[in-house]
PDB file of C-alpha atoms in Angstrom:
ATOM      1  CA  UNK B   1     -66.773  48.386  58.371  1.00  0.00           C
ATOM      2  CA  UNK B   2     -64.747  46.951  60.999  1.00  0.00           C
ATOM      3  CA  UNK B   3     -61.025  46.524  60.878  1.00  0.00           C
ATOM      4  CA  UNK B   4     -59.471  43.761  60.414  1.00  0.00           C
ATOM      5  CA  UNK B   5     -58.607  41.006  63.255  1.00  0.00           C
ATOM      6  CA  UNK B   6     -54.826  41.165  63.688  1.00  0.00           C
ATOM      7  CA  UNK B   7     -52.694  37.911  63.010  1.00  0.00           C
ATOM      8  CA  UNK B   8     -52.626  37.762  66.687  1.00  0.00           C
ATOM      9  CA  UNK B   9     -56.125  38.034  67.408  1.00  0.00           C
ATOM     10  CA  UNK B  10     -57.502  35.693  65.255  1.00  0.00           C
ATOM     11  CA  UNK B  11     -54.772  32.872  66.573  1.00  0.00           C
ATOM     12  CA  UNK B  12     -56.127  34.023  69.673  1.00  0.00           C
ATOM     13  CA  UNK B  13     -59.851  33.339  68.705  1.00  0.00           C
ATOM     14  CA  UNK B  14     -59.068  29.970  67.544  1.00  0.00           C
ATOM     15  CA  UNK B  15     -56.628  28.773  70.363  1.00  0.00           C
ATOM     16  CA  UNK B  16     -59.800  30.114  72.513  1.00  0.00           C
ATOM     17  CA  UNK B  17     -62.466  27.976  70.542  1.00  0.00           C
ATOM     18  CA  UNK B  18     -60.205  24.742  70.448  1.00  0.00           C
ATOM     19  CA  UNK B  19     -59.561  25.037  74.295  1.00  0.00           C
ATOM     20  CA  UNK B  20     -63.672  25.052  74.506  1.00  0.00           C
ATOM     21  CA  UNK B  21     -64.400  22.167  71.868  1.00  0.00           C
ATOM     22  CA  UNK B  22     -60.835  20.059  71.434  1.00  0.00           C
ATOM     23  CA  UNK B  23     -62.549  17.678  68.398  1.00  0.00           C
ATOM     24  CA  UNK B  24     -65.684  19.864  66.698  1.00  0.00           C
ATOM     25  CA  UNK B  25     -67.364  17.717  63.998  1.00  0.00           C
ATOM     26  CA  UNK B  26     -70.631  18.049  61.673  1.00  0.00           C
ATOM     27  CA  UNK B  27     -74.015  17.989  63.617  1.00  0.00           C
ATOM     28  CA  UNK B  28     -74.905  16.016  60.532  1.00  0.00           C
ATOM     29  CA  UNK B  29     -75.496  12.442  61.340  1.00  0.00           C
ATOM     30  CA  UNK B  30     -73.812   9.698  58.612  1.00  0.00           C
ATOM     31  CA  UNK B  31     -72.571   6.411  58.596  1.00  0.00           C
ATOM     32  CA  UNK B  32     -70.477   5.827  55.462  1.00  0.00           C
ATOM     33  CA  UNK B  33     -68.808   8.780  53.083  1.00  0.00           C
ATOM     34  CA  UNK B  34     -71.407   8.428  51.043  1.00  0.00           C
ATOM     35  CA  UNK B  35     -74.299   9.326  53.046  1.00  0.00           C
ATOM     36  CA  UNK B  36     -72.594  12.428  54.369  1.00  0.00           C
ATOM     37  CA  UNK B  37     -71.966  13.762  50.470  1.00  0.00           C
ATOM     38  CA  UNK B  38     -75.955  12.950  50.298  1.00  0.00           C
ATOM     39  CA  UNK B  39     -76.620  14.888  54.216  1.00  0.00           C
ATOM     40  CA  UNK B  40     -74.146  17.857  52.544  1.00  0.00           C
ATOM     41  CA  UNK B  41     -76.649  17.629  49.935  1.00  0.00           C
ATOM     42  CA  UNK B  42     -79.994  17.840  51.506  1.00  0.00           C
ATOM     43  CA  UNK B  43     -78.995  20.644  53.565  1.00  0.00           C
ATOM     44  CA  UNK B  44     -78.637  23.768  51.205  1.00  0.00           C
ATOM     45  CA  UNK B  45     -81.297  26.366  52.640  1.00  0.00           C
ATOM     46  CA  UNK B  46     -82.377  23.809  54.800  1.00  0.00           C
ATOM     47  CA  UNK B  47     -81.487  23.049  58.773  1.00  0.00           C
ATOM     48  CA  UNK B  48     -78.877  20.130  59.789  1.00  0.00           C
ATOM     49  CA  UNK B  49     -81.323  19.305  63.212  1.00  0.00           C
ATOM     50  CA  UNK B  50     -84.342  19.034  59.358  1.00  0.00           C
ATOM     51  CA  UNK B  51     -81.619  16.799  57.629  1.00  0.00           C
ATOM     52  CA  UNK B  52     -81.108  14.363  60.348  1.00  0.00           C
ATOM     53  CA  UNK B  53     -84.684  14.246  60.903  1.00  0.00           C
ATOM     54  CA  UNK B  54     -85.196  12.910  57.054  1.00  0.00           C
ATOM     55  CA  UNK B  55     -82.029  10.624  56.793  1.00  0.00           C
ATOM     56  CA  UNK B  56     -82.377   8.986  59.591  1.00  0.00           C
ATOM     57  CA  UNK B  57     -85.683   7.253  57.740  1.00  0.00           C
ATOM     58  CA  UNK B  58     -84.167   7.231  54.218  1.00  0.00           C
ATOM     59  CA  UNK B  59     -80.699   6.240  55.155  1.00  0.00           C
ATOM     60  CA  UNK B  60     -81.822   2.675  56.480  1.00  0.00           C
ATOM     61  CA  UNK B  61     -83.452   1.835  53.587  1.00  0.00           C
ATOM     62  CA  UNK B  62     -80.933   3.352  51.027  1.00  0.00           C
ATOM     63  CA  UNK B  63     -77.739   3.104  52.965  1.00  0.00           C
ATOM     64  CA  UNK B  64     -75.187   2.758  49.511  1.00  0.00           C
ATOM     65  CA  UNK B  65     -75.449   4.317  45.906  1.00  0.00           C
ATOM     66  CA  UNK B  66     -76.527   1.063  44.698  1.00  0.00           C
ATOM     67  CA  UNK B  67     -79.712   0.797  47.148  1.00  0.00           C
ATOM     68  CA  UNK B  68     -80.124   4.802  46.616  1.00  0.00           C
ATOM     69  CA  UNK B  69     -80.526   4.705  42.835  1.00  0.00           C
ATOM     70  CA  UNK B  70     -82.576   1.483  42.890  1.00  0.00           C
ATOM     71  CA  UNK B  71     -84.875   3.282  45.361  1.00  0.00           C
ATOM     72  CA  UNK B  72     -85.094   6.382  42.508  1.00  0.00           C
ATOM     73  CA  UNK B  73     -85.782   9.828  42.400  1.00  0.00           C
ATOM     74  CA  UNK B  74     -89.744   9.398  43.291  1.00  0.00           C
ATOM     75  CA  UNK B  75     -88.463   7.024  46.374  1.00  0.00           C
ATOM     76  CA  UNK B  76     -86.014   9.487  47.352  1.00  0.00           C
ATOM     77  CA  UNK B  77     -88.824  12.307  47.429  1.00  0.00           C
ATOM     78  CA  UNK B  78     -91.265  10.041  49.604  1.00  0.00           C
ATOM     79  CA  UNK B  79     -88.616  10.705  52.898  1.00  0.00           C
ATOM     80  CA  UNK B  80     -87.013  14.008  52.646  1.00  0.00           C
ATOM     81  CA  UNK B  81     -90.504  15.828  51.946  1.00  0.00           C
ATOM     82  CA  UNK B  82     -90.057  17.813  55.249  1.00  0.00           C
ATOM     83  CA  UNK B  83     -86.627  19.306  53.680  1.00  0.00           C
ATOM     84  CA  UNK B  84     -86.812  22.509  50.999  1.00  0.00           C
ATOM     85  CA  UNK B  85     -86.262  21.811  47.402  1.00  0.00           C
ATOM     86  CA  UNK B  86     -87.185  18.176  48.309  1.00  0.00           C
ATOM     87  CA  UNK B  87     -87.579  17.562  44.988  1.00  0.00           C
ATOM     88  CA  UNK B  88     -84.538  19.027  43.357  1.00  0.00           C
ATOM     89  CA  UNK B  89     -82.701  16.962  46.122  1.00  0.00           C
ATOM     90  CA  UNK B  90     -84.058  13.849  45.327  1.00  0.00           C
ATOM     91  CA  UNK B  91     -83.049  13.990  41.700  1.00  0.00           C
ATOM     92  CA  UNK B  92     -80.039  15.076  42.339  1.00  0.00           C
ATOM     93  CA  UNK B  93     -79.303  12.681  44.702  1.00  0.00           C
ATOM     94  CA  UNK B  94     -80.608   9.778  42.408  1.00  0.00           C
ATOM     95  CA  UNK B  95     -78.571  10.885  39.648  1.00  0.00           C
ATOM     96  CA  UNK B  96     -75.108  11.506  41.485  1.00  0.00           C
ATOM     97  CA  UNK B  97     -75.825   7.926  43.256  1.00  0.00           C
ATOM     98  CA  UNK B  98     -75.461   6.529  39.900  1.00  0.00           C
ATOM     99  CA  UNK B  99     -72.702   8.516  38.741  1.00  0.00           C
ATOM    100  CA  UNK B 100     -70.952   7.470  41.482  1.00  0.00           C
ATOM    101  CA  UNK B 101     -72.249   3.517  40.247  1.00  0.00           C
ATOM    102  CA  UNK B 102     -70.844   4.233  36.893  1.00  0.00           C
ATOM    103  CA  UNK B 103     -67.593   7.307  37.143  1.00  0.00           C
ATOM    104  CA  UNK B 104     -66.531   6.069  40.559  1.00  0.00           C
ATOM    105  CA  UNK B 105     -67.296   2.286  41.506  1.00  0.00           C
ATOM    106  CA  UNK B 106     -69.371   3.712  44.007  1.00  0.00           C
ATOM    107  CA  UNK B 107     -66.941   5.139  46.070  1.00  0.00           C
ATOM    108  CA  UNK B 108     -66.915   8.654  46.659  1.00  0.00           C
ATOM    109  CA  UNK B 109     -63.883  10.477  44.881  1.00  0.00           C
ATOM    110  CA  UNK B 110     -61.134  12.266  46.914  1.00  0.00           C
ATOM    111  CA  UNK B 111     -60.986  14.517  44.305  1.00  0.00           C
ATOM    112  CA  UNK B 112     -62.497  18.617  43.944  1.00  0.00           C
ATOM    113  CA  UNK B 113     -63.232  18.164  40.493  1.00  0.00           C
ATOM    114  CA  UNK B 114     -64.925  14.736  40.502  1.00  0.00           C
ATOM    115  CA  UNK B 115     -66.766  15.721  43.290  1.00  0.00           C
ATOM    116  CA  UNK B 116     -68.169  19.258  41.687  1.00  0.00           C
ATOM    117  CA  UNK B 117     -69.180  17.249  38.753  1.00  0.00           C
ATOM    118  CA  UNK B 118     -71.843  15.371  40.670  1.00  0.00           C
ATOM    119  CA  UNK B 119     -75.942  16.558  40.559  1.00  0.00           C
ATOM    120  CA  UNK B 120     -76.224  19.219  43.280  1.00  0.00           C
ATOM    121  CA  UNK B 121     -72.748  19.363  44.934  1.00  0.00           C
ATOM    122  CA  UNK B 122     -70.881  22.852  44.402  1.00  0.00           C
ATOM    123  CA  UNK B 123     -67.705  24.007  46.262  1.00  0.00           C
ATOM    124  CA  UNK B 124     -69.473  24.064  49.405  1.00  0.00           C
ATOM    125  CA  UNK B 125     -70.401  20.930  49.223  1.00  0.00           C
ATOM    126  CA  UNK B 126     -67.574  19.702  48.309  1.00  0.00           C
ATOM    127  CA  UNK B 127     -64.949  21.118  50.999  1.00  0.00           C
ATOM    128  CA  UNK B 128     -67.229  20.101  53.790  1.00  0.00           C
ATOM    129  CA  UNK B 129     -66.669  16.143  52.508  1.00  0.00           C
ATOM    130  CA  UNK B 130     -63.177  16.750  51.575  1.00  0.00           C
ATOM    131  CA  UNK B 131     -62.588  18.444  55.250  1.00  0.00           C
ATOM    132  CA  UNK B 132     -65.064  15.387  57.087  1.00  0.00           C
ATOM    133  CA  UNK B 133     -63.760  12.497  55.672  1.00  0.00           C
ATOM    134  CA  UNK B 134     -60.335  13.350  54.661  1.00  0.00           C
ATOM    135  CA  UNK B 135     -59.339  15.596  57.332  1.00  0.00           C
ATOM    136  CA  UNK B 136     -58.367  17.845  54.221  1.00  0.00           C
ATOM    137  CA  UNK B 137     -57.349  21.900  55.568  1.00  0.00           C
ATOM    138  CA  UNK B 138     -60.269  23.549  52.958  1.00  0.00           C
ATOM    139  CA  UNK B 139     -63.021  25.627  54.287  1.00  0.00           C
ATOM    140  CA  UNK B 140     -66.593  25.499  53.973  1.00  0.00           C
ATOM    141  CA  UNK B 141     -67.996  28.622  53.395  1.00  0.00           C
ATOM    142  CA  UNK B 142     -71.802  28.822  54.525  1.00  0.00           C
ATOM    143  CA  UNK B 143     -73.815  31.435  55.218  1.00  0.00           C
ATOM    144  CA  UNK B 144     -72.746  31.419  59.151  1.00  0.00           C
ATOM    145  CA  UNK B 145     -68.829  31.539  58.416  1.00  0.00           C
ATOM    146  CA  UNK B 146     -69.614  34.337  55.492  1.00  0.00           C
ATOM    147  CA  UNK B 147     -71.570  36.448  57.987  1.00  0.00           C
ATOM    148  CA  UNK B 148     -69.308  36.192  60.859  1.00  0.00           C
ATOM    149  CA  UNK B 149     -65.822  36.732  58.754  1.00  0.00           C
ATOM    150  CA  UNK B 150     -67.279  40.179  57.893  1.00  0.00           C
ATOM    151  CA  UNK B 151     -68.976  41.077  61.050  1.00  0.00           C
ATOM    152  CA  UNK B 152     -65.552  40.389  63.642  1.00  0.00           C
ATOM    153  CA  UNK B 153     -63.160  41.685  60.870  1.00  0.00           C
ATOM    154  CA  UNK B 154     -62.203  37.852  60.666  1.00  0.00           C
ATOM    155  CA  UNK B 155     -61.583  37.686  57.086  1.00  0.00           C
ATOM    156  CA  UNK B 156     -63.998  40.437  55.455  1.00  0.00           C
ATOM    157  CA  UNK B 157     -64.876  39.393  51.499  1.00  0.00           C
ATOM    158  CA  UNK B 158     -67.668  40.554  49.054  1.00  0.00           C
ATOM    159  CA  UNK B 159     -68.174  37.124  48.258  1.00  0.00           C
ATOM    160  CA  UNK B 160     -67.937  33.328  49.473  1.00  0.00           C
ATOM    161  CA  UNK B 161     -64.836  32.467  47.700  1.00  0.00           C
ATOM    162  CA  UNK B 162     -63.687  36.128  48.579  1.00  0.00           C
ATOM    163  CA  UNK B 163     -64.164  35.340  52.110  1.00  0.00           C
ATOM    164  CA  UNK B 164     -62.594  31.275  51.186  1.00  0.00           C
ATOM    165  CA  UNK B 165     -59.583  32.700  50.536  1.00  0.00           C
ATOM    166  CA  UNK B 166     -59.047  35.395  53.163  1.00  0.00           C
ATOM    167  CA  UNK B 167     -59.381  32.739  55.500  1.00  0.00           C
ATOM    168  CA  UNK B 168     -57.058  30.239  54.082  1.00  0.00           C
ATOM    169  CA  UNK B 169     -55.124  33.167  54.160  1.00  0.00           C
ATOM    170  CA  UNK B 170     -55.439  34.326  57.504  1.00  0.00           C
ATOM    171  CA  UNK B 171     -56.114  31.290  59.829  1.00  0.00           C
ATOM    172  CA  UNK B 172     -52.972  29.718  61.634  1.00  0.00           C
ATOM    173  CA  UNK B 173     -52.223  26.455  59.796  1.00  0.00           C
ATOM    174  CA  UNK B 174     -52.462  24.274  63.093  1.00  0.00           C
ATOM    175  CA  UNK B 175     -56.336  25.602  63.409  1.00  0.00           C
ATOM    176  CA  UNK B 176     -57.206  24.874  59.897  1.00  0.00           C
ATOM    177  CA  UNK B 177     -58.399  21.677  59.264  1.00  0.00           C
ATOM    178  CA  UNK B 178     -61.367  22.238  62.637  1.00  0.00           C
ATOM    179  CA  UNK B 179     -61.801  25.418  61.724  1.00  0.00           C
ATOM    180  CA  UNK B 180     -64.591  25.358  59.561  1.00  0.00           C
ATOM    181  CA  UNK B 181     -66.304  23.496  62.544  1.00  0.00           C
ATOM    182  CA  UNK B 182     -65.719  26.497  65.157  1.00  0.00           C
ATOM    183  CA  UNK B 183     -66.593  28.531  62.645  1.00  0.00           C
ATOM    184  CA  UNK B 184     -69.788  27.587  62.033  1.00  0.00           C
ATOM    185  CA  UNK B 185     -70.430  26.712  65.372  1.00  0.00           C
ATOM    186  CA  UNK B 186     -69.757  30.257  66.602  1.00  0.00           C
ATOM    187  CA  UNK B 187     -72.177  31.382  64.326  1.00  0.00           C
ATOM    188  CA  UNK B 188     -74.947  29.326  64.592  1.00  0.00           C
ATOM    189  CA  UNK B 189     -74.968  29.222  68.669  1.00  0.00           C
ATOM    190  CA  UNK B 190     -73.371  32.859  69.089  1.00  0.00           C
ATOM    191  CA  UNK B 191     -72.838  35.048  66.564  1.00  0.00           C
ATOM    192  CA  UNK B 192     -76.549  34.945  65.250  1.00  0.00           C
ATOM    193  CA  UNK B 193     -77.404  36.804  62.720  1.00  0.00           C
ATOM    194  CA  UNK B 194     -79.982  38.561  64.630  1.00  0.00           C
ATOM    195  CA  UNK B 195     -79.644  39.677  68.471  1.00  0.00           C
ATOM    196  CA  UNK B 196     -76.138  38.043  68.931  1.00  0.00           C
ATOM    197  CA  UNK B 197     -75.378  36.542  71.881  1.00  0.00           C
ATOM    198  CA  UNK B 198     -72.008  38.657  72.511  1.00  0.00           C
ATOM    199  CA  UNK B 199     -72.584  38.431  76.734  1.00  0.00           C
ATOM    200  CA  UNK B 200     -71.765  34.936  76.131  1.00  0.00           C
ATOM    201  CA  UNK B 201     -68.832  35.470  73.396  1.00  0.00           C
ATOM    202  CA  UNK B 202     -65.246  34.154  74.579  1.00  0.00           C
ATOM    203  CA  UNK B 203     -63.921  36.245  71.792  1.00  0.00           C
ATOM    204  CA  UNK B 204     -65.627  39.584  72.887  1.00  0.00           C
ATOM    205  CA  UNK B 205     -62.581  41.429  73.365  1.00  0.00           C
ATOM    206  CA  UNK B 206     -61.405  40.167  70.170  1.00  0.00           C
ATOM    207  CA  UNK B 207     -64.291  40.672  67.896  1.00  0.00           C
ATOM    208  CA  UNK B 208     -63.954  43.965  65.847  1.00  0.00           C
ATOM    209  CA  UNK B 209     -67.555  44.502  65.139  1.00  0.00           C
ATOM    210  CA  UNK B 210     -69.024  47.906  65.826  1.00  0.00           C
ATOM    211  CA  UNK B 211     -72.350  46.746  67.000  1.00  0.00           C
ATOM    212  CA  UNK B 212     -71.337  43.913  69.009  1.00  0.00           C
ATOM    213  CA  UNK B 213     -73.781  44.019  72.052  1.00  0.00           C
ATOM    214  CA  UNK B 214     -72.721  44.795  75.470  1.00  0.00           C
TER     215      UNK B 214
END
C-alpha cells in the first residue's frame, strides 16, 4: 500500500490539474437539468463517448419529462439499445420522468434525498447533478476516482463512500467543487487502469504509487 499524499501534495496535484484545465466539465452532452440526470443515468457500466452517441437521437425527440414519459419505457428502449442494461435504463428513466411529472412539477429537485428516490439514480448519480448543475462541492465517486484515490495514496478507502469521504476530507476547499472533474479526467486519460500513462503524468513526483511506471 502506498502512503498517503501529504496535505501539501495533494494541494499541489490539484493547483497542477487546474493550471492545465481552468473550467473541467462532464464529457456528457445535455441541454436542460433534466437530460443530464437522464445522461447520469444511462451511463452506469456504460461509456460517456456510448451515452452521447444514444442521446443525441433520443434527446430530440424526448427533450422534457413530459415528452420522455409520453414516449414510454418501450420508446425509450428503441434509442439507447447500443448502451448496457438498455432496458433497465429505459424503465427507469420512464418511471423517474414521471415522478418528476407528479413529486416535482417536472423540475429536477436540488435536493440528495429527492433525487435518490428516483428509478435508477444512487449517490453517484446524484452528486454528479448536484456538482453539474448546482456547482454544489460533493464528489462523484466512479470507478476512475475510486481506483486512482488508492493507487497515488490520494485518499485510500475500502469502499466508494470510504474513499467519498477521505476526499471531502482531504481536498483543499478552493479545488472542490472541479475536482471530481480532474479527477476523473486523470483517470480516464492517465491513470488507466491498465498500462498507465505515468511518462505523461504532471503529478509523477507526487503520486505515491509503488508501481507507477518510469
Amino acid at each position: 500500500m502506498p502512503r498517503n499524499m501529504t496535505k501539501a501534495e495533494i494541494s499541489e496535484a490539484f493547483a497542477r490539474w487546474r493550471a492545465a484545465n481552468p473550467h473541467p466539465v462532464t464529457e456528457l452532452e445535455y441541454g436542460s437539468p433534466f437530460q443530464l440526470l437522464v445522461a447520469v443515468v444511462m451511463s452506469a457500466q456504460a461509456t460517456d463517448k456510448g451515452v452521447n452517441l444514444a442521446t443525441r437521437k433520443l434527446f430530440p425527440v424526448a427533450p422534457t419529462p413530459e415528452a420522455m414519459a409520453t414516449l414510454g419505457e418501450e420508446g425509450i428502449a428503441g434509442y439507447i439499445k447500443t448502451i448496457g442494461l438498455y432496458r433497465n435504463k429505459a424503465r427507469n428513466v420512464a418511471m423517474l420522468s414521471r415522478q418528476l411529472l407528479e413529486r416535482h412539477a417536472g423540475e429536477v429537485p436540488h435536493d440528495r434525498e429527492a433525487l435518490e428516490a428516483l428509478p435508477g439514480v444512487g449517490r453517484k448519480t446524484a452528486n454528479v447533478v448536484l456538482n453539474a448543475i448546482w456547482r454544489e462541492p460533493v464528489m462523484a465517486v466512479d470507478t476512475h476516482i475510486f481506483r486512482i484515490s488508492n493507487r497515488m495514496g490520494l485518499a485510500p478507502g475500502k469502499d466508494v463512500l470510504a474513499v467519498e469521504k477521505a476526499l471531502m476530507r482531504r481536498i483543499p476547499k478552493e479545488y472542490l467543487v472541479d475536482a471530481h472533474h480532474w479527477l476523473i479526467l486523470h483517470g480516464r486519460y492517465v491513470c488507466t487502469a491498465r498500462s498507465p500513462k505515468c511518462g505523461n503524468c504532471i503529478t509523477r513526483d507526487l503520486c505515491q504509487s509503488p508501481d507507477k511506471l518510469a
